[in-house]
PDB file of C-alpha atoms and ligand atoms in Angstrom:
ATOM      1  CA  MET Q 283       2.976  -7.774   2.424  1.00 98.00           C
ATOM      2  CA  ASP Q 284       2.398 -10.374   5.116  1.00 98.00           C
ATOM      3  CA  GLY Q 285       4.416 -13.390   6.209  1.00 98.00           C
ATOM      4  CA  ASN Q 286       7.975 -12.090   6.573  1.00 98.00           C
ATOM      5  CA  GLY Q 287       8.226 -13.260  10.183  1.00 97.00           C
ATOM      6  CA  ARG Q 288       6.934 -16.764   9.450  1.00 98.00           C
ATOM      7  CA  TRP Q 289       9.232 -17.080   6.437  1.00 98.00           C
ATOM      8  CA  ALA Q 290      12.222 -16.344   8.662  1.00 98.00           C
ATOM      9  CA  LYS Q 291      11.010 -18.680  11.420  1.00 98.00           C
ATOM     10  CA  GLN Q 292      10.676 -21.546   8.926  1.00 98.00           C
ATOM     11  CA  ARG Q 293      14.387 -21.084   8.253  1.00 98.00           C
ATOM     12  CA  GLY Q 294      15.349 -20.859  11.925  1.00 98.00           C
ATOM     13  CA  LYS Q 295      16.207 -17.172  11.540  1.00 98.00           C
ATOM     14  CA  GLN Q 296      15.156 -13.932  13.204  1.00 96.00           C
ATOM     15  CA  ARG Q 297      12.091 -12.042  11.920  1.00 96.00           C
ATOM     16  CA  ILE Q 298      14.398  -9.332  10.619  1.00 95.00           C
ATOM     17  CA  PHE Q 299      15.814 -11.798   8.079  1.00 97.00           C
ATOM     18  CA  GLY Q 300      12.283 -12.145   6.713  1.00 98.00           C
ATOM     19  CA  HIS Q 301      11.881  -8.394   6.344  1.00 97.00           C
ATOM     20  CA  SER Q 302      15.145  -7.985   4.460  1.00 96.00           C
ATOM     21  CA  ASN Q 303      14.111 -10.775   2.090  1.00 98.00           C
ATOM     22  CA  GLY Q 304      10.702  -9.101   1.832  1.00 98.00           C
ATOM     23  CA  VAL Q 305      12.500  -6.102   0.349  1.00 97.00           C
ATOM     24  CA  LYS Q 306      13.647  -8.328  -2.544  1.00 97.00           C
ATOM     25  CA  SER Q 307      10.014  -9.125  -3.302  1.00 98.00           C
ATOM     26  CA  VAL Q 308       9.161  -5.421  -3.119  1.00 98.00           C
ATOM     27  CA  ARG Q 309      11.853  -4.705  -5.710  1.00 96.00           C
ATOM     28  CA  GLU Q 310      10.710  -7.460  -8.064  1.00 97.00           C
ATOM     29  CA  VAL Q 311       6.980  -6.694  -7.764  1.00 98.00           C
ATOM     30  CA  VAL Q 312       7.495  -2.952  -8.253  1.00 97.00           C
ATOM     31  CA  GLU Q 313       9.624  -3.480 -11.365  1.00 96.00           C
ATOM     32  CA  GLU Q 314       7.222  -5.998 -12.830  1.00 98.00           C
ATOM     33  CA  CYS Q 315       4.155  -3.826 -12.202  1.00 98.00           C
ATOM     34  CA  ALA Q 316       5.906  -0.890 -13.881  1.00 97.00           C
ATOM     35  CA  ARG Q 317       6.873  -3.107 -16.827  1.00 97.00           C
ATOM     36  CA  LEU Q 318       3.287  -4.352 -17.178  1.00 98.00           C
ATOM     37  CA  GLY Q 319       1.951  -0.792 -17.329  1.00 97.00           C
ATOM     38  CA  ILE Q 320       0.078  -0.883 -14.028  1.00 98.00           C
ATOM     39  CA  GLU Q 321      -0.626   2.738 -13.167  1.00 98.00           C
ATOM     40  CA  TYR Q 322      -0.993   2.535  -9.387  1.00 98.00           C
ATOM     41  CA  LEU Q 323       0.639   0.192  -6.921  1.00 98.00           C
ATOM     42  CA  THR Q 324       0.159   0.729  -3.195  1.00 98.00           C
ATOM     43  CA  LEU Q 325       2.205  -1.245  -0.674  1.00 98.00           C
ATOM     44  CA  PHE Q 326       1.193  -1.601   2.966  1.00 98.00           C
ATOM     45  CA  ALA Q 327       4.650  -1.259   4.502  1.00 98.00           C
ATOM     46  CA  PHE Q 328       3.906  -0.111   8.074  1.00 98.00           C
ATOM     47  CA  SER Q 329       0.575   0.169   9.840  1.00 97.00           C
ATOM     48  CA  THR Q 330      -0.520   2.401  12.713  1.00 96.00           C
ATOM     49  CA  GLU Q 331      -0.683  -0.838  14.735  1.00 95.00           C
ATOM     50  CA  ASN Q 332       2.891  -1.941  13.854  1.00 97.00           C
ATOM     51  CA  TRP Q 333       4.339   0.449  16.488  1.00 97.00           C
ATOM     52  CA  SER Q 334       3.349  -2.120  19.103  1.00 97.00           C
ATOM     53  CA  ARG Q 335       5.929  -4.608  17.768  1.00 96.00           C
ATOM     54  CA  PRO Q 336       9.206  -5.038  19.693  1.00 95.00           C
ATOM     55  CA  GLU Q 337      11.273  -1.855  19.495  1.00 96.00           C
ATOM     56  CA  ASP Q 338      14.144  -3.642  17.726  1.00 95.00           C
ATOM     57  CA  GLU Q 339      11.864  -4.809  14.943  1.00 96.00           C
ATOM     58  CA  VAL Q 340      10.331  -1.351  14.465  1.00 97.00           C
ATOM     59  CA  ASN Q 341      13.848   0.134  14.279  1.00 97.00           C
ATOM     60  CA  VAL Q 342      14.936  -2.431  11.705  1.00 95.00           C
ATOM     61  CA  LEU Q 343      11.863  -1.765   9.568  1.00 97.00           C
ATOM     62  CA  MET Q 344      12.596   1.974   9.635  1.00 98.00           C
ATOM     63  CA  LYS Q 345      16.255   1.342   8.749  1.00 97.00           C
ATOM     64  CA  LEU Q 346      15.242  -0.965   5.909  1.00 96.00           C
ATOM     65  CA  LEU Q 347      13.019   1.749   4.537  1.00 97.00           C
ATOM     66  CA  VAL Q 348      15.797   4.311   4.580  1.00 97.00           C
ATOM     67  CA  THR Q 349      18.395   1.978   3.043  1.00 97.00           C
ATOM     68  CA  SER Q 350      15.929   0.751   0.395  1.00 96.00           C
ATOM     69  CA  LEU Q 351      15.018   4.308  -0.558  1.00 96.00           C
ATOM     70  CA  LYS Q 352      18.691   5.248  -0.816  1.00 95.00           C
ATOM     71  CA  LYS Q 353      19.591   2.108  -2.754  1.00 94.00           C
ATOM     72  CA  GLU Q 354      16.568   1.899  -5.031  1.00 91.00           C
ATOM     73  CA  PHE Q 355      16.236   5.560  -5.813  1.00 90.00           C
ATOM     74  CA  LYS Q 356      18.092   5.181  -9.136  1.00 90.00           C
ATOM     75  CA  LYS Q 357      15.948   2.200 -10.111  1.00 92.00           C
ATOM     76  CA  LEU Q 358      12.796   4.219  -9.425  1.00 95.00           C
ATOM     77  CA  ALA Q 359      14.095   6.952 -11.704  1.00 91.00           C
ATOM     78  CA  GLU Q 360      15.082   4.393 -14.393  1.00 90.00           C
ATOM     79  CA  ASN Q 361      11.583   2.951 -14.288  1.00 93.00           C
ATOM     80  CA  ASN Q 362       9.980   6.419 -14.501  1.00 97.00           C
ATOM     81  CA  ILE Q 363       8.174   5.786 -11.179  1.00 98.00           C
ATOM     82  CA  VAL Q 364       6.510   8.478  -9.066  1.00 98.00           C
ATOM     83  CA  LEU Q 365       6.852   7.818  -5.330  1.00 98.00           C
ATOM     84  CA  LYS Q 366       4.183   8.956  -2.886  1.00 98.00           C
ATOM     85  CA  THR Q 367       3.026   8.011   0.590  1.00 98.00           C
ATOM     86  CA  ILE Q 368      -0.252   7.677   2.426  1.00 98.00           C
ATOM     87  CA  GLY Q 369      -0.540   7.668   6.199  1.00 98.00           C
ATOM     88  CA  ASN Q 370       0.514   9.858   9.072  1.00 97.00           C
ATOM     89  CA  THR Q 371       4.112  10.201   7.906  1.00 97.00           C
ATOM     90  CA  ALA Q 372       4.748  13.216  10.165  1.00 97.00           C
ATOM     91  CA  ALA Q 373       5.022  10.752  13.059  1.00 97.00           C
ATOM     92  CA  LEU Q 374       7.775   8.683  11.390  1.00 98.00           C
ATOM     93  CA  PRO Q 375      11.398   9.118  12.514  1.00 98.00           C
ATOM     94  CA  GLU Q 376      12.953  12.244  11.030  1.00 98.00           C
ATOM     95  CA  VAL Q 377      15.535  10.339   9.023  1.00 98.00           C
ATOM     96  CA  VAL Q 378      12.737   8.386   7.283  1.00 98.00           C
ATOM     97  CA  GLN Q 379      10.774  11.574   6.604  1.00 98.00           C
ATOM     98  CA  LYS Q 380      13.871  13.221   5.142  1.00 98.00           C
ATOM     99  CA  GLU Q 381      14.665  10.328   2.802  1.00 97.00           C
ATOM    100  CA  LEU Q 382      11.035  10.074   1.706  1.00 98.00           C
ATOM    101  CA  ALA Q 383      10.856  13.806   1.003  1.00 98.00           C
ATOM    102  CA  PHE Q 384      14.029  13.563  -1.086  1.00 96.00           C
ATOM    103  CA  VAL Q 385      12.793  10.680  -3.262  1.00 97.00           C
ATOM    104  CA  ILE Q 386       9.266  12.134  -3.565  1.00 97.00           C
ATOM    105  CA  GLU Q 387      10.745  15.430  -4.780  1.00 96.00           C
ATOM    106  CA  LYS Q 388      13.159  13.711  -7.197  1.00 95.00           C
ATOM    107  CA  THR Q 389      10.487  11.500  -8.761  1.00 96.00           C
ATOM    108  CA  LYS Q 390       7.597  13.967  -8.856  1.00 96.00           C
ATOM    109  CA  ASN Q 391       8.005  14.800 -12.547  1.00 97.00           C
ATOM    110  CA  ASN Q 392       8.167  11.194 -13.702  1.00 97.00           C
ATOM    111  CA  SER Q 393       5.253  10.032 -15.802  1.00 97.00           C
ATOM    112  CA  GLY Q 394       5.162   6.295 -15.148  1.00 98.00           C
ATOM    113  CA  MET Q 395       3.686   4.147 -12.395  1.00 98.00           C
ATOM    114  CA  ASN Q 396       2.543   5.730  -9.142  1.00 98.00           C
ATOM    115  CA  LEU Q 397       4.110   3.787  -6.312  1.00 98.00           C
ATOM    116  CA  THR Q 398       2.498   4.635  -2.988  1.00 98.00           C
ATOM    117  CA  LEU Q 399       3.925   3.437   0.304  1.00 98.00           C
ATOM    118  CA  ALA Q 400       1.379   3.177   3.095  1.00 98.00           C
ATOM    119  CA  LEU Q 401       3.460   4.194   6.117  1.00 98.00           C
ATOM    120  CA  ASN Q 402       2.072   4.663   9.591  1.00 98.00           C
ATOM    121  CA  TYR Q 403      -1.162   4.073   7.748  1.00 98.00           C
ATOM    122  CA  GLY Q 404      -4.439   2.885   9.235  1.00 98.00           C
ATOM    123  CA  ALA Q 405      -7.778   3.237   7.482  1.00 98.00           C
ATOM    124  CA  ARG Q 406      -9.611   4.180  10.671  1.00 98.00           C
ATOM    125  CA  GLU Q 407      -7.032   6.883  11.405  1.00 97.00           C
ATOM    126  CA  GLU Q 408      -7.421   8.110   7.816  1.00 98.00           C
ATOM    127  CA  ILE Q 409     -11.214   8.244   8.080  1.00 98.00           C
ATOM    128  CA  THR Q 410     -10.994   9.903  11.502  1.00 98.00           C
ATOM    129  CA  GLN Q 411      -8.713  12.690  10.258  1.00 97.00           C
ATOM    130  CA  ALA Q 412     -11.037  13.184   7.265  1.00 98.00           C
ATOM    131  CA  PHE Q 413     -14.067  13.542   9.586  1.00 97.00           C
ATOM    132  CA  ARG Q 414     -12.136  15.914  11.812  1.00 98.00           C
ATOM    133  CA  SER Q 415     -11.103  18.235   9.003  1.00 97.00           C
ATOM    134  CA  LEU Q 416     -14.614  18.133   7.527  1.00 98.00           C
ATOM    135  CA  ALA Q 417     -16.117  18.953  10.933  1.00 98.00           C
ATOM    136  CA  VAL Q 418     -13.839  21.989  11.198  1.00 98.00           C
ATOM    137  CA  LYS Q 419     -14.905  23.130   7.715  1.00 98.00           C
ATOM    138  CA  VAL Q 420     -18.596  22.731   8.597  1.00 98.00           C
ATOM    139  CA  LYS Q 421     -18.064  24.578  11.880  1.00 98.00           C
ATOM    140  CA  ASN Q 422     -16.374  27.453  10.053  1.00 98.00           C
ATOM    141  CA  SER Q 423     -19.101  27.474   7.367  1.00 98.00           C
ATOM    142  CA  ILE Q 424     -16.593  26.568   4.626  1.00 98.00           C
ATOM    143  CA  ILE Q 425     -18.858  23.702   3.629  1.00 98.00           C
ATOM    144  CA  SER Q 426     -22.522  23.116   4.473  1.00 98.00           C
ATOM    145  CA  PRO Q 427     -23.543  19.694   5.874  1.00 97.00           C
ATOM    146  CA  GLU Q 428     -25.808  19.013   2.834  1.00 97.00           C
ATOM    147  CA  LYS Q 429     -22.780  19.304   0.571  1.00 97.00           C
ATOM    148  CA  VAL Q 430     -20.952  16.444   2.318  1.00 97.00           C
ATOM    149  CA  ASP Q 431     -21.249  13.583  -0.154  1.00 97.00           C
ATOM    150  CA  GLN Q 432     -19.012  10.681  -1.180  1.00 97.00           C
ATOM    151  CA  SER Q 433     -16.803  12.801  -3.417  1.00 97.00           C
ATOM    152  CA  VAL Q 434     -16.247  15.341  -0.625  1.00 98.00           C
ATOM    153  CA  ILE Q 435     -15.275  12.507   1.719  1.00 98.00           C
ATOM    154  CA  ASN Q 436     -12.904  11.139  -0.959  1.00 98.00           C
ATOM    155  CA  GLU Q 437     -11.208  14.508  -1.168  1.00 98.00           C
ATOM    156  CA  HIS Q 438     -10.379  14.372   2.546  1.00 98.00           C
ATOM    157  CA  LEU Q 439      -8.717  10.963   2.460  1.00 98.00           C
ATOM    158  CA  TYR Q 440      -4.972  10.403   1.957  1.00 98.00           C
ATOM    159  CA  THR Q 441      -5.877   8.769  -1.370  1.00 98.00           C
ATOM    160  CA  ARG Q 442      -7.622  11.887  -2.706  1.00 97.00           C
ATOM    161  CA  ASN Q 443      -5.810  11.854  -6.034  1.00 93.00           C
ATOM    162  CA  MET Q 444      -5.865   8.126  -6.562  1.00 97.00           C
ATOM    163  CA  PRO Q 445      -8.341   5.960  -8.482  1.00 96.00           C
ATOM    164  CA  GLU Q 446     -10.542   3.251  -6.935  1.00 94.00           C
ATOM    165  CA  VAL Q 447      -8.760   0.058  -5.885  1.00 97.00           C
ATOM    166  CA  ASP Q 448      -9.172  -2.683  -8.508  1.00 97.00           C
ATOM    167  CA  LEU Q 449      -7.321  -5.506  -6.827  1.00 98.00           C
ATOM    168  CA  LEU Q 450      -6.176  -6.067  -3.263  1.00 98.00           C
ATOM    169  CA  ILE Q 451      -3.615  -8.815  -2.725  1.00 98.00           C
ATOM    170  CA  ARG Q 452      -2.753 -10.226   0.689  1.00 98.00           C
ATOM    171  CA  SER Q 453       0.008 -12.773   1.082  1.00 98.00           C
ATOM    172  CA  SER Q 454       0.606 -15.395   3.802  1.00 98.00           C
ATOM    173  CA  GLY Q 455      -2.819 -17.027   3.982  1.00 98.00           C
ATOM    174  CA  GLU Q 456      -4.506 -14.559   6.343  1.00 97.00           C
ATOM    175  CA  LYS Q 457      -7.970 -13.614   5.133  1.00 97.00           C
ATOM    176  CA  ARG Q 458      -8.241 -10.232   6.774  1.00 96.00           C
ATOM    177  CA  ILE Q 459      -8.129  -6.622   5.638  1.00 97.00           C
ATOM    178  CA  SER Q 460      -6.308  -5.390   8.776  1.00 97.00           C
ATOM    179  CA  ASN Q 461      -7.344  -1.747   8.550  1.00 98.00           C
ATOM    180  CA  PHE Q 462      -6.125  -1.197   4.970  1.00 98.00           C
ATOM    181  CA  LEU Q 463      -7.995   1.225   2.655  1.00 98.00           C
ATOM    182  CA  LEU Q 464     -11.372   0.345   4.177  1.00 98.00           C
ATOM    183  CA  TRP Q 465     -13.308   3.064   2.343  1.00 98.00           C
ATOM    184  CA  GLN Q 466     -11.466   2.585  -0.946  1.00 98.00           C
ATOM    185  CA  ILE Q 467     -11.879  -1.181  -1.331  1.00 97.00           C
ATOM    186  CA  ALA Q 468     -15.698  -1.090  -1.456  1.00 96.00           C
ATOM    187  CA  TYR Q 469     -15.659  -2.688  -4.925  1.00 95.00           C
ATOM    188  CA  ALA Q 470     -12.129  -4.069  -5.040  1.00 97.00           C
ATOM    189  CA  GLU Q 471     -11.495  -7.672  -5.979  1.00 97.00           C
ATOM    190  CA  LEU Q 472      -9.766  -9.499  -3.130  1.00 98.00           C
ATOM    191  CA  TYR Q 473      -7.007 -12.029  -3.734  1.00 98.00           C
ATOM    192  CA  PHE Q 474      -5.567 -14.107  -0.919  1.00 98.00           C
ATOM    193  CA  THR Q 475      -2.580 -16.377  -1.366  1.00 98.00           C
ATOM    194  CA  LYS Q 476      -0.811 -18.671   1.100  1.00 98.00           C
ATOM    195  CA  VAL Q 477       2.563 -17.638  -0.327  1.00 98.00           C
ATOM    196  CA  LEU Q 478       4.610 -15.746   2.268  1.00 98.00           C
ATOM    197  CA  TRP Q 479       5.709 -12.269   1.184  1.00 98.00           C
ATOM    198  CA  PRO Q 480       9.448 -13.035   0.689  1.00 98.00           C
ATOM    199  CA  ASP Q 481       8.361 -15.748  -1.782  1.00 98.00           C
ATOM    200  CA  PHE Q 482       5.875 -13.474  -3.544  1.00 98.00           C
ATOM    201  CA  ARG Q 483       7.768 -12.793  -6.744  1.00 98.00           C
ATOM    202  CA  LYS Q 484       6.951 -12.169 -10.418  1.00 98.00           C
ATOM    203  CA  GLU Q 485       5.231 -15.521 -10.950  1.00 98.00           C
ATOM    204  CA  GLU Q 486       2.959 -14.974  -7.945  1.00 98.00           C
ATOM    205  CA  LEU Q 487       2.074 -11.508  -9.189  1.00 98.00           C
ATOM    206  CA  HIS Q 488       1.172 -12.989 -12.576  1.00 98.00           C
ATOM    207  CA  ASN Q 489      -1.041 -15.584 -10.875  1.00 98.00           C
ATOM    208  CA  ALA Q 490      -2.896 -12.831  -9.013  1.00 98.00           C
ATOM    209  CA  LEU Q 491      -3.355 -10.749 -12.164  1.00 98.00           C
ATOM    210  CA  LEU Q 492      -4.548 -13.722 -14.221  1.00 98.00           C
ATOM    211  CA  ASN Q 493      -7.014 -14.574 -11.489  1.00 97.00           C
ATOM    212  CA  TYR Q 494      -8.226 -10.945 -11.457  1.00 97.00           C
ATOM    213  CA  GLU Q 495      -8.647 -10.977 -15.227  1.00 95.00           C
ATOM    214  CA  ASN Q 496     -11.219 -13.751 -14.909  1.00 93.00           C
ATOM    215  CA  ARG Q 497     -13.379 -11.953 -12.342  1.00 92.00           C
ATOM    216  CA  GLU Q 498     -16.656 -10.393 -13.379  1.00 88.00           C
ATOM    217  CA  ARG Q 499     -16.912  -6.965 -11.771  1.00 83.00           C
ATOM    218  CA  ARG Q 500     -20.605  -6.184 -11.545  1.00 86.00           C
ATOM    219  CA  PHE Q 501     -20.632  -3.077  -9.308  1.00 87.00           C
ATOM    220  CA  GLY Q 502     -24.147  -3.992  -8.127  1.00 89.00           C
ATOM    221  CA  LYS Q 503     -25.504  -4.805 -11.595  1.00 91.00           C
ATOM    222  CA  THR Q 504     -26.499  -8.229 -12.921  1.00 92.00           C
ATOM    223  CA  SER Q 505     -24.352 -10.344 -15.179  1.00 90.00           C
ATOM    224  CA  GLU Q 506     -27.003  -9.999 -17.923  1.00 91.00           C
ATOM    225  CA  GLN Q 507     -26.926  -6.205 -17.732  1.00 90.00           C
ATOM    226  CA  LEU Q 508     -23.162  -6.215 -18.102  1.00 89.00           C
ATOM    227  CA  ASN Q 509     -23.258  -8.520 -21.105  1.00 88.00           C
ATOM    228  CA  ALA Q 510     -26.099  -6.679 -22.868  1.00 87.00           C
TER     229      ALA Q 510
HETATM  230  C1  FPP I 626       4.281  -8.161   7.600  1.00 54.04           C
HETATM  231  O1  FPP I 626       4.889  -9.419   7.845  1.00 54.04           O
HETATM  232  C2  FPP I 626       5.254  -7.214   7.057  1.00 54.04           C
HETATM  233  C3  FPP I 626       5.550  -6.001   7.597  1.00 54.04           C
HETATM  234  C4  FPP I 626       4.913  -5.468   8.817  1.00 54.04           C
HETATM  235  C5  FPP I 626       6.573  -5.141   7.013  1.00 54.04           C
HETATM  236  C6  FPP I 626       6.652  -5.073   5.524  1.00 54.04           C
HETATM  237  C7  FPP I 626       7.923  -4.447   5.168  1.00 54.04           C
HETATM  238  C8  FPP I 626       8.778  -4.838   4.193  1.00 54.04           C
HETATM  239  C9  FPP I 626       8.494  -5.913   3.233  1.00 54.04           C
HETATM  240  C10 FPP I 626      10.117  -4.176   4.054  1.00 54.04           C
HETATM  241  C11 FPP I 626      10.184  -2.692   3.880  1.00 54.04           C
HETATM  242  C12 FPP I 626       9.330  -2.135   2.814  1.00 54.04           C
HETATM  243  C13 FPP I 626       9.721  -1.359   1.770  1.00 54.04           C
HETATM  244  C14 FPP I 626       8.655  -0.709   0.976  1.00 54.04           C
HETATM  245  C15 FPP I 626      11.121  -1.168   1.367  1.00 54.04           C
HETATM  246  P1  FPP I 626       4.904  -9.950   9.347  1.00 54.04           P
HETATM  247  O2  FPP I 626       6.136  -9.434   9.994  1.00 54.04           O
HETATM  248  O3  FPP I 626       3.636  -9.584  10.015  1.00 54.04           O
HETATM  249  O4  FPP I 626       5.000 -11.500   9.131  1.00 54.04           O
HETATM  250  P2  FPP I 626       4.355 -12.629  10.073  1.00 54.04           P
HETATM  251  O5  FPP I 626       2.866 -12.397  10.041  1.00 54.04           O
HETATM  252  O6  FPP I 626       4.753 -13.906   9.406  1.00 54.04           O
HETATM  253  O7  FPP I 626       4.951 -12.473  11.433  1.00 54.04           O
END
């Protein structure tokens, strides 16, 4: 969800104004994905690198999270959404952890879309913690090195219960992955748009999905094999 700061700057406002308008896009995109029957939506809300932003901005982002969770909780329930997180959430401020735990608990029996917030998430951190816990298991003879295959690695990632990524969308014109789901996007379709996140609404989501629909996903095979 990139481009909040630039959106605010274009309007002569503080970056924070961009983030609060970014929340409106979050609301609209989440509701529309749920309505369309998308089963998994993962939002990159705060990266392991975002701590190096000015303290004021980090505090505002944390506050926005808490107020959004409080305010949108009913809407999540109405839309039958299950909330989860990926990332090192134990390092988030306690008030954020508490609010997350509350909404996760309250939505856990819903049967609709899985909405995952990537919070204090970084793919390299995720892969590192997976390696570390695997190394401990090998050391303690819980698993033998020959048994470490792709599915075992998958099971040690934050995304262990999630399917492969089909489509990755990045707003604001940057053509980078920025440490997001590096292992999981091996075969994902990538969609980059110049639209800044606060302007990324329903119509923009539809554009991305229509574009995705016209991709041919070959997973290493040839076009002829797929059409046979
Ligand atoms: C990137 O834009 C955006 C973020 C680091 C924060 C995203 C957070 C929200 C949209 C609000 C809170 C989220 C939820 C789930 C309620 P940027 O600040 O890097 O923009 P810039 O590149 O234009 O400076």
